[in-house]
Amino acid sequence: MLYGHQTWVFNSKPVIISSAAVGGPFEANGNLSEDFDILHEDMWLGQESFEKAEKKLLEQAAELAIDKANIKKEDVTFFTSGDLMNQIISSSFAARTLGIPFLGVYGACSSSMEGLALASLIIDSKNANYIVAAASSHNGSSEKQYRYPTEYGGQKPPYAQWTVTGAGAALVAQEGSGPKVKCATIGRVIDMGLSDPFNMGAAMAPAAVDTIEAHFRDLHIKPSHYDVIATGDLGSVGHQIAGDLLNKHGLEIPPEIFTDCGILIYKKDQPVFAGGSGCACSATVTYGHFMNRMKKGEIKRMLIVATGALLSPLSYQQKESIPCIAHAVSIEME
Amino acid sequence: MLYGHQTWVFNSKPVIISSAAVGGPFEANGNLSEDFDILHEDMWLGQESFEKAEKKLLEQAAELAIDKANIKKEDVTFFTSGDLMNQIISSSFAARTLGIPFLGVYGACSSSMEGLALASLIIDSKNANYIVAAASSHNGSSEKQYRYPTEYGGQKPPYAQWTVTGAGAALVAQEGSGPKVKCATIGRVIDMGLSDPFNMGAAMAPAAVDTIEAHFRDLHIKPSHYDVIATGDLGSVGHQIAGDLLNKHGLEIPPEIFTDCGILIYKKDQPVFAGGSGCACSATVTYGHFMNRMKKGEIKRMLIVATGALLSPLSYQQKESIPCIAHAVSIEME
């Protein structure tokens, strides 16, 4: 059911019956290493390219989520996934391996929650029995495509972010036990004219704010409804800006509940500049860390606001600014 | 409602209350020029890059569909779109211009029907009032990204296809007059090991066949249910292969109803090799030509099977074969 202008409320409360998070060596040394199901020491996962390694991460996350739910791959109605690679090859090639009817999505790092929102809507409307919603990113494949090959050792400004190597997957079902997807707010594209591709956090912050405001406006609820409101990958710079903008607009989120997946994932002494980014940032933190905290009873209601910078290297070269988007999904443990 | 394994039946019958097709100079000289709403003589549309021209095509198609329906842009709940550009920048940048909450999809040239299928499901489940589902492609931007800049004048084999310069958009609503979206079959990724990026039609044919078979199996109907069954952009080579494969599998589609948007769009004497391709191929032929034929009473029931080749230039360089997909949407005039 549509609430307000852009929020879906899922009355049947689709359930995340299982989820999985897979990471790489940087994530293994990070703050949330215990929340990953699989951690790879090798950035290459034994593959011959970073791209093939990323595909493998995604396959592992999807397969593990299916295994944990104790269902068969053949029982999964749809696989929905997105990633940062040109033509989302990580997702498409993983869909080839899985053999499950596939819905490719793209919203840069917001793909994780775009996929979960659509999966929940499809489940809620009884148009599927089980859907795997997933997203991936890989530091090596992203740096190579968006900036420079990592082997160059190019220097970065302090507001740059570190693309997470990993994949997260959620298995959404009509019934079962687990956290329930309650609603989702689909974002508009917001572009405040920023054009520095190293400063994604600042570019994405206004999109996160726009979606958060729409969420509370559409539902007539207050931030205190949630135990956690987490942006996807604004990092320390973007998250600060988002908080300031929200305050300025009169929507204060208590700092103890307002956090960011990109800030949480790494340790302070890791050389990740302003924090984590990439589709796998919100995907692994949500489907690993936050799901575990929900199951332990530490969180009852959370809102994940995944943000995406919709630029391409070509749009940057053509001197375009960076259009950004954010999609928010609320998950509750009853 | 899910029928069989992968087909959605929309009981409320979402309506395409308006649609629009925009094309370039090659389309103006083509077979279906009268079915385009706007035809540009200039491949560049007065823009400084092919990419910006493609964005403009998409904006025009979306805005025109909205104008025709006599509603305001603010009344449109969501814009869903996909294209062939890296990070679907045509769609994302058009979404920035439109300011409508945005769901980015990617299924290469199947994006047109992936978007229409999702839009219809969202409308059917009352999660939106109006959705614009669109897709675009541009010959210049595609050739540059996937193959060589057109200025090189590189030679092509006879089974190559010509990327359509254009955009198509449909405005889907809960009620109103116009063709109704009855159901949609979401495809699996099929890869028969072909790896020649010039021979997309042959690579995509088995995916079209897989989805067509699933459609008839899930719904327990026969091809004779339809007046037209049109594949998206298999071209003459791929369409022949699809027909042969279907016959071999015992699912004969009468040749007088089985056609392909990529065969229909251009004249025989245009230098387009095996026919048209690109997201705009199925989008403009469906939202222009076929919609007009429905309104004239020439077609009552049709099935559009948009096919997509999910490769990237990088996956090709890494010696991967071409994973393909097809999504089918059935549209009926009551």
XYZ file of C-alpha atoms in Angstrom:
668
model
C 0.000 0.000 0.000
C 1.302 3.452 -0.930
C 1.569 5.864 2.007
C 2.051 9.529 1.180
C 4.063 10.106 -1.958
C 6.802 7.507 -1.973
C 6.503 4.978 0.840
C 5.359 1.386 0.593
C 3.859 -0.249 3.698
C 3.909 -4.029 3.543
C 0.878 -5.187 5.462
C 1.738 -8.878 5.253
C 5.179 -8.100 6.744
C 7.568 -10.086 4.550
C 10.137 -11.972 6.635
C 13.892 -12.118 6.209
C 14.156 -15.813 7.058
C 17.914 -15.862 6.569
C 20.767 -13.660 5.470
C 24.474 -13.886 4.788
C 27.494 -11.582 4.669
C 30.780 -12.368 2.951
C 33.889 -10.174 3.129
C 37.529 -9.803 2.211
C 40.780 -9.223 4.114
C 40.079 -5.597 5.043
C 36.693 -6.572 6.424
C 38.326 -9.429 8.363
C 40.496 -6.850 10.131
C 37.538 -4.540 10.640
C 35.204 -3.738 13.460
C 32.466 -6.181 12.527
C 34.510 -9.229 11.527
C 32.483 -11.483 13.821
C 29.309 -10.645 11.907
C 30.574 -12.047 8.594
C 29.759 -15.640 7.672
C 32.749 -16.028 5.384
C 35.923 -13.911 5.353
C 38.488 -14.307 2.590
C 42.170 -13.676 3.188
C 42.700 -13.483 -0.565
C 41.281 -10.429 -2.409
C 41.232 -12.605 -5.544
C 39.347 -15.573 -4.023
C 41.599 -17.716 -6.201
C 40.083 -16.155 -9.337
C 42.009 -14.624 -12.206
C 40.453 -11.161 -11.962
C 38.911 -8.902 -9.340
C 35.663 -8.991 -11.334
C 35.468 -12.770 -11.150
C 36.290 -12.575 -7.437
C 33.380 -10.171 -6.913
C 31.004 -12.508 -8.733
C 32.173 -15.306 -6.420
C 31.497 -13.207 -3.304
C 27.958 -12.603 -4.514
C 27.352 -16.259 -5.350
C 28.595 -17.291 -1.921
C 26.351 -14.821 -0.101
C 23.280 -15.878 -2.109
C 23.987 -19.597 -1.767
C 24.676 -19.309 1.941
C 21.424 -17.403 2.573
C 19.556 -20.176 0.731
C 21.403 -22.927 2.640
C 20.732 -21.319 6.009
C 17.002 -21.206 5.272
C 17.122 -24.902 4.547
C 15.347 -24.546 1.215
C 16.456 -25.562 -2.254
C 17.699 -23.176 -4.912
C 14.794 -24.337 -7.078
C 12.356 -23.027 -4.459
C 13.639 -19.462 -4.814
C 11.300 -17.567 -7.142
C 13.544 -14.609 -7.970
C 17.050 -13.312 -7.486
C 17.349 -9.527 -7.418
C 20.755 -7.948 -7.288
C 22.836 -4.926 -8.203
C 26.473 -3.902 -8.086
C 28.849 -1.182 -9.252
C 30.388 -2.939 -12.246
C 29.535 -1.710 -15.743
C 26.404 -3.565 -16.908
C 26.169 -5.033 -13.352
C 28.153 -8.051 -14.548
C 28.726 -9.331 -10.990
C 24.969 -9.706 -10.546
C 24.193 -10.993 -14.041
C 26.970 -13.567 -13.975
C 25.981 -14.692 -10.469
C 22.386 -15.014 -11.760
C 23.741 -17.284 -14.491
C 25.342 -19.531 -11.865
C 22.265 -19.557 -9.635
C 19.792 -20.202 -12.467
C 17.029 -18.320 -10.644
C 14.790 -15.873 -12.616
C 16.594 -12.566 -12.301
C 15.670 -8.923 -11.783
C 18.708 -6.675 -12.186
C 18.590 -3.378 -10.321
C 20.897 -0.396 -10.339
C 21.105 2.440 -7.869
C 24.861 2.391 -7.206
C 25.355 1.742 -3.463
C 21.612 2.135 -2.868
C 21.082 -1.059 -4.901
C 21.059 -3.113 -1.686
C 17.910 -1.440 -0.345
C 16.329 -0.939 -3.797
C 16.534 -4.716 -4.171
C 15.212 -5.411 -0.666
C 12.351 -2.928 -1.155
C 11.296 -4.498 -4.458
C 11.705 -8.033 -3.113
C 9.511 -7.182 -0.128
C 6.851 -5.624 -2.370
C 6.822 -8.670 -4.650
C 6.539 -11.005 -1.638
C 3.901 -8.804 0.032
C 1.743 -8.890 -3.114
C 2.052 -12.706 -3.291
C 3.977 -12.588 -6.537
C 6.772 -14.805 -5.215
C 7.400 -17.388 -2.533
C 11.060 -16.669 -1.817
C 13.330 -13.941 -3.158
C 17.054 -13.537 -2.632
C 17.914 -9.816 -2.548
C 21.640 -9.221 -2.788
C 24.357 -6.697 -3.604
C 28.133 -6.773 -3.932
C 31.213 -4.618 -4.388
C 34.949 -5.243 -4.562
C 37.651 -2.750 -3.735
C 39.922 -3.813 -6.576
C 37.289 -3.955 -9.309
C 35.765 -0.627 -8.219
C 39.017 1.309 -7.923
C 40.084 0.057 -11.343
C 36.807 1.061 -12.960
C 36.080 4.341 -11.203
C 39.540 5.692 -10.429
C 42.946 4.041 -10.930
C 44.217 0.478 -10.692
C 45.163 -0.076 -7.042
C 48.664 -1.065 -8.155
C 49.346 2.596 -9.021
C 49.148 3.479 -5.341
C 47.482 6.829 -6.121
C 47.040 9.155 -3.165
C 43.611 10.045 -1.865
C 42.137 12.966 0.025
C 41.009 12.368 3.640
C 37.331 12.563 2.689
C 37.679 9.643 0.239
C 36.120 6.307 1.202
C 37.185 2.681 0.984
C 35.046 0.396 -1.183
C 34.018 -2.683 0.792
C 35.013 -6.048 -0.675
C 32.046 -8.266 0.017
C 28.486 -9.259 -0.657
C 25.342 -9.456 1.396
C 22.152 -11.367 0.709
C 18.747 -11.623 2.360
C 16.183 -14.328 1.736
C 12.724 -12.759 1.906
C 9.697 -15.002 2.408
C 5.943 -14.712 2.933
C 6.181 -16.372 6.311
C 8.654 -17.818 8.783
C 10.634 -16.499 11.693
C 13.009 -13.584 11.543
C 13.039 -9.826 11.173
C 10.105 -8.409 9.197
C 10.304 -5.809 6.453
C 7.714 -3.225 7.394
C 8.038 -0.490 4.822
C 10.260 1.152 2.251
C 10.701 4.697 0.998
C 11.883 5.075 -2.604
C 14.111 8.091 -3.160
C 14.287 10.859 -5.721
C 17.503 11.820 -7.478
C 19.092 14.790 -5.696
C 22.061 16.672 -7.098
C 23.457 19.650 -5.224
C 26.128 20.277 -7.841
C 29.062 18.490 -6.230
C 31.385 16.942 -8.779
C 34.400 15.561 -6.876
C 34.256 11.765 -7.346
C 36.397 11.313 -4.233
C 33.864 13.118 -2.094
C 30.878 10.810 -2.458
C 29.773 11.149 1.161
C 29.154 14.867 0.835
C 27.446 14.405 -2.544
C 25.106 11.688 -1.201
C 24.204 13.326 2.133
C 21.395 15.535 0.718
C 19.806 12.482 -0.972
C 19.836 10.606 2.342
C 18.233 13.612 4.030
C 15.557 13.893 1.321
C 14.568 10.234 1.698
C 14.659 10.306 5.519
C 12.387 13.359 5.518
C 10.016 11.723 3.027
C 9.914 8.584 5.176
C 8.807 10.402 8.316
C 6.446 12.704 6.399
C 4.753 9.820 4.562
C 4.307 7.690 7.688
C 3.597 10.422 10.237
C 6.066 8.938 12.673
C 9.122 10.357 14.453
C 12.757 9.253 14.477
C 12.264 7.976 18.050
C 10.183 5.172 16.497
C 13.492 3.508 15.639
C 16.301 2.081 17.758
C 18.725 2.547 14.864
C 18.675 4.775 11.788
C 21.681 3.887 9.664
C 22.753 5.540 6.441
C 24.445 3.252 3.937
C 27.859 4.619 3.186
C 28.109 8.323 3.830
C 31.256 7.851 5.897
C 32.304 10.287 8.596
C 32.231 13.365 6.346
C 28.859 12.713 4.673
C 27.195 11.479 7.845
C 28.106 14.674 9.682
C 26.667 16.723 6.797
C 23.464 14.647 6.776
C 23.015 15.185 10.515
C 23.600 18.932 10.179
C 21.141 19.194 7.269
C 18.468 17.256 9.159
C 18.882 19.526 12.187
C 18.646 22.576 9.962
C 15.390 21.194 8.529
C 14.049 20.636 12.031
C 14.195 16.838 11.972
C 16.554 15.974 14.779
C 17.704 12.360 15.030
C 19.222 11.573 18.437
C 22.943 10.896 17.847
C 22.795 7.642 19.820
C 20.482 6.077 17.216
C 21.878 7.773 14.081
C 24.781 5.902 12.548
C 26.326 4.888 9.210
C 27.333 1.461 7.893
C 30.490 2.995 6.398
C 31.565 4.290 9.805
C 30.728 1.059 11.639
C 32.452 -1.472 9.390
C 36.137 -0.587 9.840
C 38.370 0.092 12.829
C 39.585 3.627 13.431
C 43.207 2.641 12.767
C 42.509 1.101 9.347
C 43.596 3.323 6.417
C 40.060 3.754 5.090
C 39.949 7.572 5.101
C 36.344 8.644 5.861
C 35.000 5.051 6.067
C 33.528 2.291 3.960
C 31.485 2.550 0.766
C 30.250 0.328 -2.064
C 27.051 -1.702 -2.453
C 28.472 -4.307 -0.076
C 28.861 -1.738 2.703
C 25.166 -1.426 3.576
C 24.500 -4.993 2.384
C 27.034 -6.716 4.662
C 26.459 -4.457 7.670
C 22.671 -4.877 7.394
C 22.550 -8.579 6.547
C 25.413 -9.458 8.914
C 25.850 -7.080 11.841
C 22.363 -5.588 12.209
C 20.552 -8.893 11.622
C 22.669 -10.427 14.393
C 21.896 -7.548 16.730
C 18.177 -7.953 15.996
C 18.322 -11.643 16.740
C 20.136 -10.948 20.021
C 17.342 -8.552 20.980
C 19.589 -5.474 20.970
C 17.572 -3.747 18.222
C 13.846 -3.956 17.642
C 13.234 -1.406 14.910
C 15.710 -0.053 12.408
C 15.722 2.041 9.274
C 18.466 1.413 6.716
C 18.969 4.327 4.336
C 21.251 3.081 1.547
C 22.724 5.893 -0.525
C 23.982 5.780 -4.104
C 26.100 8.127 -6.222
C 24.781 7.659 -9.749
C 27.771 8.974 -11.642
C 29.900 7.119 -14.160
C 33.554 7.838 -14.986
C 32.261 9.169 -18.320
C 29.717 11.541 -16.793
C 32.519 12.880 -14.604
C 34.794 13.353 -17.621
C 31.952 15.204 -19.335
C 31.930 17.592 -16.352
C 28.560 16.525 -15.015
C 27.901 16.830 -11.299
C 26.962 13.742 -9.260
C 23.258 12.797 -9.073
C 22.549 10.860 -5.884
C 19.721 8.768 -4.492
C 18.777 6.986 -1.278
C 16.273 4.231 -0.602
C 15.174 3.463 2.964
C 13.857 0.155 4.280
C 12.530 -0.377 7.794
C 13.038 -3.746 9.421
C 11.480 -4.780 12.693
C 11.776 -7.702 15.067
C 8.454 -8.504 16.680
C -0.404 -13.362 -8.211
C 2.370 -15.831 -9.046
C 1.400 -18.411 -11.657
C 3.665 -21.405 -12.083
C 7.304 -20.624 -11.417
C 7.950 -17.214 -12.881
C 4.823 -15.501 -14.185
C 2.915 -12.638 -12.594
C -0.787 -12.266 -13.417
C -2.107 -8.797 -12.697
C -5.716 -9.235 -11.684
C -6.476 -5.525 -11.538
C -5.182 -5.143 -15.116
C -2.965 -2.051 -14.932
C -3.621 0.296 -17.861
C -1.134 1.932 -20.179
C -2.995 5.251 -20.321
C -0.428 6.823 -22.622
C 2.910 6.113 -24.235
C 5.513 7.864 -26.333
C 8.287 6.958 -28.775
C 11.163 9.226 -29.766
C 13.725 8.394 -32.458
C 16.706 9.630 -34.444
C 17.523 10.021 -38.145
C 17.840 6.305 -38.909
C 14.470 5.655 -37.308
C 12.976 8.534 -39.324
C 14.040 6.739 -42.500
C 12.790 3.422 -41.171
C 9.722 1.312 -41.591
C 7.815 2.631 -38.608
C 8.552 6.360 -38.835
C 4.855 7.228 -38.598
C 4.643 5.573 -35.209
C 7.178 7.897 -33.576
C 5.957 10.994 -31.750
C 9.220 12.897 -32.221
C 11.951 12.187 -34.770
C 15.281 14.008 -34.620
C 17.297 14.735 -37.729
C 20.331 15.399 -35.547
C 21.958 12.407 -33.809
C 23.320 14.894 -31.252
C 19.976 16.608 -30.481
C 22.012 19.787 -30.186
C 23.927 18.313 -27.216
C 27.682 18.153 -26.842
C 27.907 14.377 -26.482
C 26.005 11.288 -27.606
C 25.441 10.459 -23.930
C 23.746 13.775 -23.279
C 21.693 13.297 -26.462
C 20.507 9.915 -25.174
C 19.479 11.417 -21.851
C 17.478 14.020 -23.784
C 15.673 11.325 -25.818
C 14.642 9.626 -22.595
C 13.471 12.846 -20.981
C 11.391 13.689 -24.040
C 9.713 10.271 -24.135
C 8.884 10.381 -20.414
C 7.644 13.976 -20.508
C 5.555 13.348 -23.588
C 3.890 10.268 -22.070
C 3.023 12.368 -19.020
C 1.708 15.250 -21.161
C -0.431 12.942 -23.283
C -2.112 11.531 -20.183
C -2.957 15.055 -19.145
C -1.552 14.624 -15.669
C 1.195 16.550 -13.887
C 4.706 15.318 -13.321
C 4.068 15.624 -9.578
C 1.251 13.062 -9.897
C 3.646 10.382 -11.155
C 4.615 8.173 -8.235
C 7.691 6.474 -9.727
C 9.941 6.566 -12.752
C 11.520 3.232 -13.640
C 14.081 3.092 -16.414
C 17.123 1.303 -17.755
C 19.607 1.757 -20.567
C 22.888 0.409 -21.886
C 25.246 3.089 -20.612
C 27.673 2.248 -17.809
C 25.909 2.913 -14.480
C 22.709 3.561 -16.525
C 23.556 7.270 -16.574
C 20.912 8.049 -19.214
C 18.205 6.859 -16.821
C 19.719 8.319 -13.647
C 20.334 11.723 -15.206
C 16.834 11.768 -16.740
C 15.481 10.888 -13.282
C 17.339 13.933 -11.949
C 15.581 16.150 -14.506
C 12.159 14.601 -13.880
C 12.438 14.716 -10.081
C 10.212 11.633 -9.711
C 11.203 8.902 -7.187
C 13.344 6.522 -9.233
C 13.821 2.779 -9.560
C 16.780 1.976 -11.794
C 16.668 -1.379 -13.566
C 19.214 -3.189 -15.684
C 18.689 -6.105 -18.024
C 20.452 -4.719 -21.116
C 17.855 -4.571 -23.926
C 15.351 -6.474 -21.771
C 15.250 -3.426 -19.448
C 12.173 -2.122 -21.302
C 10.003 -5.084 -20.297
C 11.677 -5.556 -16.896
C 10.597 -1.996 -16.138
C 7.077 -2.461 -17.509
C 6.667 -5.741 -15.591
C 7.765 -4.158 -12.301
C 5.697 -1.019 -12.910
C 2.607 -3.153 -13.575
C 3.208 -5.210 -10.426
C 3.616 -2.076 -8.305
C 0.428 -0.570 -9.791
C -1.468 -3.871 -9.463
C -0.574 -4.093 -5.770
C -1.740 -0.472 -5.204
C 1.740 0.712 -4.346
C 1.624 3.579 -6.848
C -0.905 5.719 -8.700
C 1.078 6.353 -11.882
C 4.422 4.971 -13.019
C 6.437 5.948 -16.072
C 8.328 2.896 -17.363
C 10.950 3.832 -19.928
C 14.121 2.722 -21.692
C 16.583 4.302 -24.111
C 19.575 3.610 -26.324
C 21.689 5.637 -28.734
C 23.672 4.272 -31.634
C 26.616 6.599 -31.091
C 26.909 6.165 -27.321
C 26.514 2.370 -27.570
C 28.988 1.819 -30.386
C 31.572 3.935 -28.562
C 31.120 2.045 -25.316
C 30.725 -1.512 -26.579
C 32.756 -1.542 -29.780
C 34.512 1.351 -31.554
C 33.716 5.033 -31.999
C 31.507 5.270 -35.095
C 34.007 7.720 -36.617
C 36.439 4.797 -37.130
C 34.061 3.317 -39.708
C 34.906 -0.217 -38.560
C 33.437 -2.986 -40.695
C 30.834 -5.344 -39.306
C 29.743 -8.886 -40.066
C 26.286 -9.391 -41.661
C 24.844 -10.826 -38.444
C 25.648 -7.630 -36.518
C 22.778 -5.352 -35.503
C 22.168 -1.616 -35.477
C 21.533 -0.002 -32.079
C 18.353 2.052 -32.206
C 18.671 5.739 -31.331
C 15.557 6.497 -29.360
C 13.524 6.142 -26.209
C 10.125 4.745 -25.365
C 7.958 5.379 -22.331
C 4.669 4.016 -21.026
C 2.544 5.584 -18.343
C 0.960 2.818 -16.281
C -2.063 3.583 -14.124
C -4.564 1.790 -11.894
C -7.456 2.817 -14.124
C -8.262 4.651 -17.317
C -8.632 3.727 -20.928
C -5.979 2.030 -22.997
C -4.248 -1.309 -23.398
C -4.067 -3.385 -20.220
C -1.029 -5.210 -18.907
C -2.225 -8.702 -18.167
C 0.816 -10.621 -17.094
C 4.599 -10.821 -17.152
C 7.104 -13.655 -17.194
C 10.497 -12.925 -15.602
C 13.375 -14.716 -17.294
C 16.354 -16.727 -16.129
C 19.872 -16.059 -17.340
C 20.708 -18.432 -20.182
C 24.202 -18.766 -21.629
C 24.861 -21.239 -24.431
C 28.543 -20.360 -24.596
C 28.470 -17.875 -27.478
C 31.059 -15.143 -27.084
C 30.985 -13.048 -30.292
C 29.793 -9.587 -29.231
C 28.686 -8.870 -32.800
C 26.359 -11.840 -32.788
C 23.934 -10.852 -30.046
C 20.863 -12.193 -31.818
C 22.159 -15.759 -31.799
C 23.343 -15.418 -28.194
C 19.964 -14.088 -27.004
C 17.695 -16.483 -28.946
C 17.862 -19.320 -26.362
C 16.946 -16.874 -23.570
C 13.896 -15.732 -25.560
C 12.913 -19.362 -26.094
C 13.330 -20.183 -22.394
C 11.058 -17.308 -21.337
C 8.446 -17.990 -24.040
C 8.277 -21.644 -22.971
C 7.989 -20.637 -19.304
C 5.197 -18.199 -20.176
C 3.022 -20.811 -21.885
C 3.849 -23.478 -19.301
C 3.016 -21.205 -16.342
C -0.269 -19.967 -17.832
C -1.433 -23.176 -19.547
C -2.238 -21.260 -22.726
C -1.119 -21.687 -26.334
C 0.611 -19.276 -28.730
C -2.684 -18.918 -30.625
C -3.926 -16.929 -27.619
C -1.988 -14.003 -29.062
C -2.336 -11.963 -32.254
C 1.325 -10.972 -32.030
C 4.308 -12.491 -30.258
C 7.257 -10.174 -30.761
C 10.801 -10.710 -29.569
C 12.691 -7.556 -28.652
C 15.786 -7.347 -30.768
C 16.908 -10.721 -32.015
C 17.154 -9.427 -35.581
C 16.802 -11.716 -38.589
C 19.533 -14.146 -37.518
C 18.458 -14.555 -33.887
C 14.762 -14.631 -34.689
C 15.239 -17.501 -37.118
C 17.208 -19.406 -34.470
C 14.502 -18.762 -31.854
C 11.813 -20.056 -34.223
C 13.841 -23.160 -35.016
C 14.518 -23.849 -31.331
C 10.841 -23.441 -30.419
C 9.832 -25.838 -33.200
C 12.433 -28.337 -32.010
C 10.971 -28.106 -28.500
C 7.469 -28.712 -29.887
C 6.153 -25.188 -29.315
C 5.261 -23.954 -32.759
C 4.376 -20.284 -33.104
C 2.583 -19.555 -36.406
C 4.952 -17.401 -38.497
C 2.216 -14.836 -39.196
C 2.068 -13.891 -35.495
C 5.762 -14.366 -34.608
C 7.857 -11.295 -35.277
C 10.741 -9.220 -33.876
C 10.951 -5.490 -33.108
C 14.479 -5.405 -34.557
C 13.207 -6.756 -37.887
C 10.179 -4.437 -38.012
C 11.806 -1.105 -37.243
C 14.049 -0.571 -40.304
C 13.541 -0.826 -44.053
C 15.196 -3.666 -45.934
C 17.444 -1.283 -47.845
C 18.835 0.437 -44.730
C 22.400 -0.660 -43.849
C 21.404 -2.183 -40.507
C 22.793 -5.696 -41.102
C 20.518 -8.189 -39.286
C 18.196 -5.489 -37.877
C 17.732 -3.188 -34.902
C 18.860 -3.664 -31.307
C 19.266 -1.648 -28.103
C 16.858 -0.967 -25.239
C 15.023 1.530 -27.437
C 14.268 -1.114 -30.058
C 11.575 -2.968 -28.112
C 10.648 0.211 -26.215
C 9.892 2.362 -29.273
C 8.302 -0.414 -31.329
C 6.062 -1.448 -28.407
C 5.174 2.006 -27.104
C 4.863 3.515 -30.601
C 3.993 1.024 -33.332
C 2.226 -1.737 -31.391
C 0.271 0.658 -29.159
C -1.006 2.397 -32.294
C -1.995 -0.910 -33.853
C -3.851 -1.856 -30.660
C -5.713 1.431 -30.645
C -6.655 0.926 -34.303
C -8.087 -2.477 -33.415
C -5.554 -4.409 -35.501
C -4.167 -6.266 -32.490
C -6.050 -7.424 -29.424
C -3.523 -9.511 -27.547
C 0.235 -9.366 -27.787
C 3.267 -10.711 -25.977
C 6.454 -8.647 -26.042
C 9.555 -10.702 -25.248
C 12.404 -8.226 -24.724
C 15.815 -9.855 -24.802
C 19.053 -8.673 -23.217
C 22.712 -9.611 -23.626
C 24.225 -9.101 -20.178
C 27.851 -8.831 -21.215
C 30.196 -5.899 -20.657
C 33.225 -5.006 -22.777
C 35.310 -6.135 -19.796
C 33.615 -9.526 -19.446
C 34.272 -10.046 -23.163
C 37.941 -9.080 -22.769
C 38.160 -11.552 -19.904
C 36.979 -14.237 -22.339
C 33.600 -14.799 -20.735
C 30.713 -15.955 -22.879
C 27.522 -13.874 -23.091
C 24.820 -14.456 -20.457
C 21.395 -13.516 -21.824
C 17.934 -12.942 -20.437
C 14.416 -12.239 -21.700
C 11.380 -10.820 -19.934
C 7.916 -11.153 -21.485
C 4.927 -8.882 -20.904
C 1.470 -9.509 -22.302
C -0.675 -6.526 -23.211
C -4.316 -6.753 -24.197
C -6.929 -4.376 -25.563
C -10.342 -5.202 -24.208
